[in-house]
Each structure stands twice: as C-alpha cells, then as structure tokens.
Short mmCIF file of C-alpha atoms in Angstrom, two decimals:
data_model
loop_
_atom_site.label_atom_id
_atom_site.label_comp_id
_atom_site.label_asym_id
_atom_site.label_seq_id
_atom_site.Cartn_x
_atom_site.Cartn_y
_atom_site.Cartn_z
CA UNK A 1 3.80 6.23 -31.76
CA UNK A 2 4.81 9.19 -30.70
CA UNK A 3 7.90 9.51 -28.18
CA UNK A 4 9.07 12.94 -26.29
CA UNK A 5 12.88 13.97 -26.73
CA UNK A 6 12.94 12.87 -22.82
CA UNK A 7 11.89 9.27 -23.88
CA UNK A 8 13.99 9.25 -26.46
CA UNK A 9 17.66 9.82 -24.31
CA UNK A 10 16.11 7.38 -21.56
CA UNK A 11 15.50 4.94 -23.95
CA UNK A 12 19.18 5.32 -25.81
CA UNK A 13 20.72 4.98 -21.98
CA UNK A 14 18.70 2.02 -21.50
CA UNK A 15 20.22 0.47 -24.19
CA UNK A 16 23.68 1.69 -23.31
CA UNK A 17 23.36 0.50 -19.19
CA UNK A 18 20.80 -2.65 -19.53
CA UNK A 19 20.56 -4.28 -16.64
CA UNK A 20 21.68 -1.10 -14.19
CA UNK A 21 18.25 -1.36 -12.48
CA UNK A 22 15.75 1.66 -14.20
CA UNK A 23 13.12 0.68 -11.86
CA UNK A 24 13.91 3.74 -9.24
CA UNK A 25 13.49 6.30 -11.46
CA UNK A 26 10.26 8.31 -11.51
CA UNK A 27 8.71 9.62 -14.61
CA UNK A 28 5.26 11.12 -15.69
CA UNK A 29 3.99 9.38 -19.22
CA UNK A 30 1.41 11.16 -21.03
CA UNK A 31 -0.84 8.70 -23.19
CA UNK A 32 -3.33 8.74 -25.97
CA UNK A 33 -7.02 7.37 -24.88
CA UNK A 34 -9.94 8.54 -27.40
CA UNK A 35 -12.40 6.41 -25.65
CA UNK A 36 -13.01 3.69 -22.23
CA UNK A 37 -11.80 0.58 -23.83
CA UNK A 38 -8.50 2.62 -24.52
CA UNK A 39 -7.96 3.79 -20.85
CA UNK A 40 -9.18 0.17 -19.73
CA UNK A 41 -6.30 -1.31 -21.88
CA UNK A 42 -3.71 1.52 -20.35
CA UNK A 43 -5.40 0.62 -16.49
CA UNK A 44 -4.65 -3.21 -17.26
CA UNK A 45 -0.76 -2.15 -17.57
CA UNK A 46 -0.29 0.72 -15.20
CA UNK A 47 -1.59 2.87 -13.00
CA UNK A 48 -3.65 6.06 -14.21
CA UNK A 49 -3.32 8.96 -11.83
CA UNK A 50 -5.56 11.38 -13.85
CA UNK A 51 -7.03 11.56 -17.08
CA UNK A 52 -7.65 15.22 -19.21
CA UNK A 53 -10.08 14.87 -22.42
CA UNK A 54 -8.62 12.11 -24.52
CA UNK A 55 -5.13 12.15 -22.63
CA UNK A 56 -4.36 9.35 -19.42
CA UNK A 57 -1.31 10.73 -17.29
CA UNK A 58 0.45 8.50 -14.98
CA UNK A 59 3.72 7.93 -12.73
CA UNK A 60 5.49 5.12 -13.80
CA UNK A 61 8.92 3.96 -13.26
CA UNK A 62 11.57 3.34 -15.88
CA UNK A 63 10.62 -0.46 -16.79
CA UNK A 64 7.27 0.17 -17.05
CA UNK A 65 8.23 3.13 -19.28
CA UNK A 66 10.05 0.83 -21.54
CA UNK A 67 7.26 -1.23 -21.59
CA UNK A 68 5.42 1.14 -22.75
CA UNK A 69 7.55 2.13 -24.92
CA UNK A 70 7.76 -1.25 -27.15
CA UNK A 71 4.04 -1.73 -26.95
CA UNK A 72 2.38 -1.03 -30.34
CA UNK A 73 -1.12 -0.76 -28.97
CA UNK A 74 0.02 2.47 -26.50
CA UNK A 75 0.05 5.79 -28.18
CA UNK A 76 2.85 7.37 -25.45
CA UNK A 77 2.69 10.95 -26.56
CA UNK A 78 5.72 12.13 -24.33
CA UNK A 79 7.76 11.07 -21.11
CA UNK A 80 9.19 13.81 -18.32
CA UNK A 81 11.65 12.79 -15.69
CA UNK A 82 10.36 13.73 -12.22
CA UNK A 83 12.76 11.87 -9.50
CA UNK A 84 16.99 13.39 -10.13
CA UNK A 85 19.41 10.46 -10.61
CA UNK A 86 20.26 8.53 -7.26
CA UNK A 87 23.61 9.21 -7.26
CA UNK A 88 22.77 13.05 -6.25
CA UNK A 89 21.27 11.44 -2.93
CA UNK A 90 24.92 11.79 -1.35
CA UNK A 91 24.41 15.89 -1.56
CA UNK A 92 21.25 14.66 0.55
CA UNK A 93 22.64 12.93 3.01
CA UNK A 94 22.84 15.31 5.76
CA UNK A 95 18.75 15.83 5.48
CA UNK A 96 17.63 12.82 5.28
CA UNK A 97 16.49 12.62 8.58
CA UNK A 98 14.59 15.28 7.60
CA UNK A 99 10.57 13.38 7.49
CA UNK A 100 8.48 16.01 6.27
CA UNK A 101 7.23 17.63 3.79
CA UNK A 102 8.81 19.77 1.67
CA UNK A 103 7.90 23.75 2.74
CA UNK A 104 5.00 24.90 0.22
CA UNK A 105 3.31 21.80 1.36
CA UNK A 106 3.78 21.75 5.20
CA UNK A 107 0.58 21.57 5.96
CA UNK A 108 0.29 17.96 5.50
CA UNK A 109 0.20 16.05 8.00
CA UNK A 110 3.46 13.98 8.20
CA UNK A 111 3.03 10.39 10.36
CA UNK A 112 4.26 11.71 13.71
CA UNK A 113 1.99 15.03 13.52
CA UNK A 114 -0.76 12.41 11.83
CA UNK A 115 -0.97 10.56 15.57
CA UNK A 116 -1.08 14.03 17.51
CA UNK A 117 -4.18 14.81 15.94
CA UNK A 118 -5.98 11.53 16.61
CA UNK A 119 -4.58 11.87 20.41
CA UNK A 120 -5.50 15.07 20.57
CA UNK A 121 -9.21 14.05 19.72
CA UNK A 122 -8.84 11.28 21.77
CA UNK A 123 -7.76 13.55 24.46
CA UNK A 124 -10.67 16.47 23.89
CA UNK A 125 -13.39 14.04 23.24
CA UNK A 126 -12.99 11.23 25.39
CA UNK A 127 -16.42 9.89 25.96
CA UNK A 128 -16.40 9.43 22.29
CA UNK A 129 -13.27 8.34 20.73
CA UNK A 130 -10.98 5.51 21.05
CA UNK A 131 -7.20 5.44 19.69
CA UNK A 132 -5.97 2.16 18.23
CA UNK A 133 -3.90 0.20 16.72
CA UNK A 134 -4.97 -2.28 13.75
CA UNK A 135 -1.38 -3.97 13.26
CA UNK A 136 1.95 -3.32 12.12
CA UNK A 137 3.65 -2.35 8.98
CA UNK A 138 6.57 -4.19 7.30
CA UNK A 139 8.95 -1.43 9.22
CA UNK A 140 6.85 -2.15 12.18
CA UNK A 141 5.00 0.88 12.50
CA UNK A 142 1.92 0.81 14.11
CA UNK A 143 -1.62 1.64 11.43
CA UNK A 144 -3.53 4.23 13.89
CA UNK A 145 -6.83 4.71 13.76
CA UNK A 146 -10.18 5.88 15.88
CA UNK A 147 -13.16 4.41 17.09
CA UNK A 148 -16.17 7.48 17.53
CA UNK A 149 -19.31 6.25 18.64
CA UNK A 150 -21.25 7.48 21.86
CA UNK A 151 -21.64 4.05 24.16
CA UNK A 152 -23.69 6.20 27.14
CA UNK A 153 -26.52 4.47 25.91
CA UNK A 154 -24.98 1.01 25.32
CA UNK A 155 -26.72 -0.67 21.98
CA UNK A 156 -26.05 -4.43 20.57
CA UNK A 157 -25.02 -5.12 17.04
CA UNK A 158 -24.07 -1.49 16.68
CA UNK A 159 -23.49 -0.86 12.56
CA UNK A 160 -20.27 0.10 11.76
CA UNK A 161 -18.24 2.50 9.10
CA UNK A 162 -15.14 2.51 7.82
CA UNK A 163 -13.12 5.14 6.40
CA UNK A 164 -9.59 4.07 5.16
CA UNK A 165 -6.80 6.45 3.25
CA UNK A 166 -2.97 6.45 2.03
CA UNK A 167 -2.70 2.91 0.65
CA UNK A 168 -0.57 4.95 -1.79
CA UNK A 169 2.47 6.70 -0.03
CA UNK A 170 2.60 9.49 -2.49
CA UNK A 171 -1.34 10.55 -2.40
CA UNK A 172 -0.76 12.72 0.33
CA UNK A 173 -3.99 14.72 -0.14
CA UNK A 174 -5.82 11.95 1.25
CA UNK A 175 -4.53 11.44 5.11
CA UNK A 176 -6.26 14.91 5.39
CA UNK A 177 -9.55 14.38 4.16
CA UNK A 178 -10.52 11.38 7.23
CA UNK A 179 -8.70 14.21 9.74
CA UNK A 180 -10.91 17.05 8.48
CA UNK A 181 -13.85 14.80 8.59
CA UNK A 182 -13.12 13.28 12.58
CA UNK A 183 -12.82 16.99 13.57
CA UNK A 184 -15.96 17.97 11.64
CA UNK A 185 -17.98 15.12 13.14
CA UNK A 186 -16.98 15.43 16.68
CA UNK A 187 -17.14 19.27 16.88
CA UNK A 188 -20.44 19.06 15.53
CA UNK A 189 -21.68 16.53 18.29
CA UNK A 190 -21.14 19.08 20.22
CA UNK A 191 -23.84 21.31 18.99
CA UNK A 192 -25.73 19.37 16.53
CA UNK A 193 -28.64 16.91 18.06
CA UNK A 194 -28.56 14.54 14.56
CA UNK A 195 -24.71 13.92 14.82
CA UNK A 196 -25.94 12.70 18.73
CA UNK A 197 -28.47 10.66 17.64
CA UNK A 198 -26.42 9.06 15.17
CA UNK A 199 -23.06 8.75 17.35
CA UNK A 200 -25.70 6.73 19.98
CA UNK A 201 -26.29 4.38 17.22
CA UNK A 202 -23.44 3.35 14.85
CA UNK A 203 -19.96 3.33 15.28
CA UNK A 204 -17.42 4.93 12.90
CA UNK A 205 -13.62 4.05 12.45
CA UNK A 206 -10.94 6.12 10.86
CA UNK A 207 -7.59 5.13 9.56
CA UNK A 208 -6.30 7.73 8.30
CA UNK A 209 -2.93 6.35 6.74
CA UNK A 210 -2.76 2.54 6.13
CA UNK A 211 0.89 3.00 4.29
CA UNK A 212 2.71 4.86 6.91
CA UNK A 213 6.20 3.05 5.99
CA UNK A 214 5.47 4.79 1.85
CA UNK A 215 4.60 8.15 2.82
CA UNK A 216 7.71 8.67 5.38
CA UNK A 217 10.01 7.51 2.67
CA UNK A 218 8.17 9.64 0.40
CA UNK A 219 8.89 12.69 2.11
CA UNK A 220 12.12 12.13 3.96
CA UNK A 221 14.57 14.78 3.15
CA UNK A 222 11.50 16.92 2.43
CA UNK A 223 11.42 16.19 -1.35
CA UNK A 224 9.00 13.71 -2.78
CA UNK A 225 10.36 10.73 -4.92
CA UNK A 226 6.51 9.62 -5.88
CA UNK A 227 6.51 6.55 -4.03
CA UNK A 228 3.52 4.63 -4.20
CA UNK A 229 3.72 1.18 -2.68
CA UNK A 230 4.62 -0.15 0.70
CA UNK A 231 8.61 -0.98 1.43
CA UNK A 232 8.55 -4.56 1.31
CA UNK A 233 11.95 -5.97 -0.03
CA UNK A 234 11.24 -8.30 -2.68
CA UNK A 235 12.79 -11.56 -3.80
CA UNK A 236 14.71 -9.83 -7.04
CA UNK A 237 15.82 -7.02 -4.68
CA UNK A 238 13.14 -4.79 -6.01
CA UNK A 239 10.80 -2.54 -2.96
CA UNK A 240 7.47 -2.21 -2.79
CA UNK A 241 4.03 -4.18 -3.04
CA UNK A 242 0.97 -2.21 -4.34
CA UNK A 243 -0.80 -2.43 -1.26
CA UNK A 244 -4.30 -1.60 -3.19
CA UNK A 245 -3.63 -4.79 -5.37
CA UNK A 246 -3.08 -6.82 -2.27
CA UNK A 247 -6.59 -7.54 -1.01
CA UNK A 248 -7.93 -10.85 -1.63
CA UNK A 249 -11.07 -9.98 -3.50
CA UNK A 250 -10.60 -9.67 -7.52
CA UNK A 251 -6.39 -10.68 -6.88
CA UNK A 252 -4.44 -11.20 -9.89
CA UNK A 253 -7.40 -10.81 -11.77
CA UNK A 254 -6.51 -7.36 -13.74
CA UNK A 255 -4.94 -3.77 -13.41
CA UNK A 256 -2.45 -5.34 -11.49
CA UNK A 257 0.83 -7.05 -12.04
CA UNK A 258 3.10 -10.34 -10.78
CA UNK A 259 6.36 -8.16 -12.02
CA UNK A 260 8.26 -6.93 -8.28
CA UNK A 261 9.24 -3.89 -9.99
CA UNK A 262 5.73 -2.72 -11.20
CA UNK A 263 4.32 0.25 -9.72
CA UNK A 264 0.88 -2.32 -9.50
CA UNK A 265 3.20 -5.35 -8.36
CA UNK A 266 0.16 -7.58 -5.91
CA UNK A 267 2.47 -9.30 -3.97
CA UNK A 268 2.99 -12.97 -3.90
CA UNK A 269 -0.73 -13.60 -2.38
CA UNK A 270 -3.31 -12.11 -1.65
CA UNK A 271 -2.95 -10.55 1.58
CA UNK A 272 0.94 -11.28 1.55
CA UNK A 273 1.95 -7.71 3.06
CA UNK A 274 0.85 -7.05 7.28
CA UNK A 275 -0.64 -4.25 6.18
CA UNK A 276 -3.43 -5.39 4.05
CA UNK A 277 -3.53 -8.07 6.91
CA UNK A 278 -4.49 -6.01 9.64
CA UNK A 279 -7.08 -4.51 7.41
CA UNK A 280 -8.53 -7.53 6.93
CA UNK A 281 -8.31 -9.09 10.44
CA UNK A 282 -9.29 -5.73 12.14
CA UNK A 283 -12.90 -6.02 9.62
#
C-alpha cells in the first residue's frame, strides 16, 4: 500500500484526536484499479466520482479515508485535503449568507435563480408548461419541477418522461443539463412541426434539482465543501443520507452503506428521507 505524505499526517492526527469527529472533512483519494472486479470492490465501499486508466478517484470523508486506509485489499495511492479545517468557518461568518456560487462558476444556477427559470418558462410558454411542486425536503423546501406537454388536443393515457438531476448536492453540472434541455424543447416547438407532434402526444416532466437542501449548503458562503447527501440529522449526530441509496429498489443490497457517517449512508429504510418520497409518490 501506498500512502501520500497527506495521508500520512491525517492518519498520525487521527490517532492523536480519536474520537474528535473526522467525518466533516473532505478529501480526494486516488486508488489503484487494474481491472472491473477491482473498481467493483472500491464501488462496494465508496463512492467513485471518476475513473482515469487504471486509477478510481473519489471524495470521501475522513472515516471512510481511514477505512481505507486499514484495508489490505485497497491500493490507496495518495490522499489530498480539499475542505480547510472547521474552525476557519468563524473568518466565514459574515458570508455565510452568501448562497451562491463561488465567482468562476456563477453561471450555475443556484436554487432561487433555479425556480426563475422554470417560472419564466412557465410564464413564456404557458399553453405548454406547468410549474409544480413534488414535496418537500427535510428543510422544507419545496422539489420544483415542470410538466410540458401540449393538451389542445386532449389524449387519454398520455406516456410520460421523466428527467430527474442533483440527488448529489455537490454535482452541480447537472441542474443545468434538464434547464438547457426545457429551453431547447420548448423553443423548438415553436418552429419545429416533430417537437408539436410529439408535445400533442406524451408528456414530459423535469426536476431539475431533487437535493435542493445539499446544494445550498454546498455553496453557501460561495465556496464548495463537496457535499453530497441530503441534511438529514442522524441518530449519532452525523448529517446526511445518500439520497441515491435511498430508493427502495436494490436497498441495502450493495455500493451502499448502514454507517450515518458514510458518504453512501441509505438511510434507515428505504425511502426514509421526504425527498426520495415525493419521488416516489409523485411516479
């Protein structure tokens, strides 16, 4: 095993603070994987975000780093700190009610602007679109989303489609791509007699952020602390239910975790958190 000098001085402070709480620190592991049943193995722990040639990179906080740490079968080639030490949030404090994003990446769409867009469309294409709400969050927001469909010529047993984003707070990217594809659909109907035709005969919804509570703490204070899960307070104190690992198909069964503090924690049932629960009672 191979451990990076910033592995090395987490792991000695570890040792020296046990029991301090590592699970709010942020770092990015890179990992060994020469073939599929090696990246399956690292999936059934954590949480890949990418993977380069024979190398699996992932965010991870500081208990799963030490559990990666101690396990023989991982080859962890290196650790890097990404999120500073929480004690620095009190030179913070007078922007944190700061929600958005942090300036080389204002164009994202922060929750607020998020609903201005789908009014907007609302607004602008009104004979086709229909602003919702699915449910409520844990910090009882409200999960937006759009109905587009053209009911001039009223059909039965319409088909539907679903498009869904942001179950994890910190892939921002995302919440843009359902945004860019509303406003690509519905300024095409405009022009384009297929998009009618279709619009007259299925129905498609958009919800375009289904962790809204993740991504504003992600960005509040415009800097990102690589939040991933939703801000449930757990039983051990811990935040945060992987809201991905929440459904009730395939629960428990694997690349998840029962640990509160695991960036892949499932919750305590399957559909535990209101957010997967308005999914499901909105299909």
């Amino acid at each position: 095993m191979r451990i990076g000098l910033v592995l090395s001085f987490f792991l000695s402070c570890c040792a020296i603070s046990a029991g301090t709480g590592t699970s709010s620190s942020r770092f990015v592991v890179e990992i060994g994987a020469k073939d599929v049943g090696e990246r399956s193995m690292i999936a059934s722990l954590i949480h890949p975000d990418s993977v380069v040639g024979d190398r699996v990179f992932a965010v991870v906080n500081g208990d799963e780093l030490a559990m990666l740490s101690n396990s023989e079968a991982i080859d962890l080639i290196g650790a890097e700190l990404l999120e500073e030490d929480r004690a620095l949030d009190r030179y913070y404090q007078p922007f944190m009610s700061v929600v958005d994003f942090p300036d080389a990446d204002a164009a994202f769409h922060t929750y607020d602007e998020m609903l201005l867009v789908l009014q907007g469309l609302a607004s602008d294409f009104s004979a086709l679109v229909e602003l919702f709400s699915i449910g409520k969050t844990v910090q009882n927001r409200d999960i937006w989303a759009i109905r587009i469909s053209d009911d001039s010529e009223p059909r039965l047993n319409k088909k539907g489609m679903v498009y869904m984003a942001t179950h994890h707070a910190r892939e921002h990217v995302s919440t843009e791509m359902p945004i860019m594809f509303a406003k690509e659909l519905l300024n095409s109907s405009l022009t384009d007699p297929g998009i009618q035709q279709l619009l007259k005969q299925i129905e498609i919804y958009i919800i375009p952020m289904v962790n809204p509570d993740g991504v504003i703490h992600d960005i509040t204070g415009k800097r990102y602390k690589y939040w991933r899960k939703n801000r449930r307070t757990n039983s051990d104190g811990s935040v945060g239910v992987d809201l991905n690992r929440n459904y009730g198909f395939g629960w428990g069964t694997g690349g998840s975790s029962s640990t509160p503090t695991s960036e892949i924690y499932m919750g305590t049932g399957p559909f535990s958190e209101p957010e997967t629960a308005s999914v499901r009672d909105f299909f």
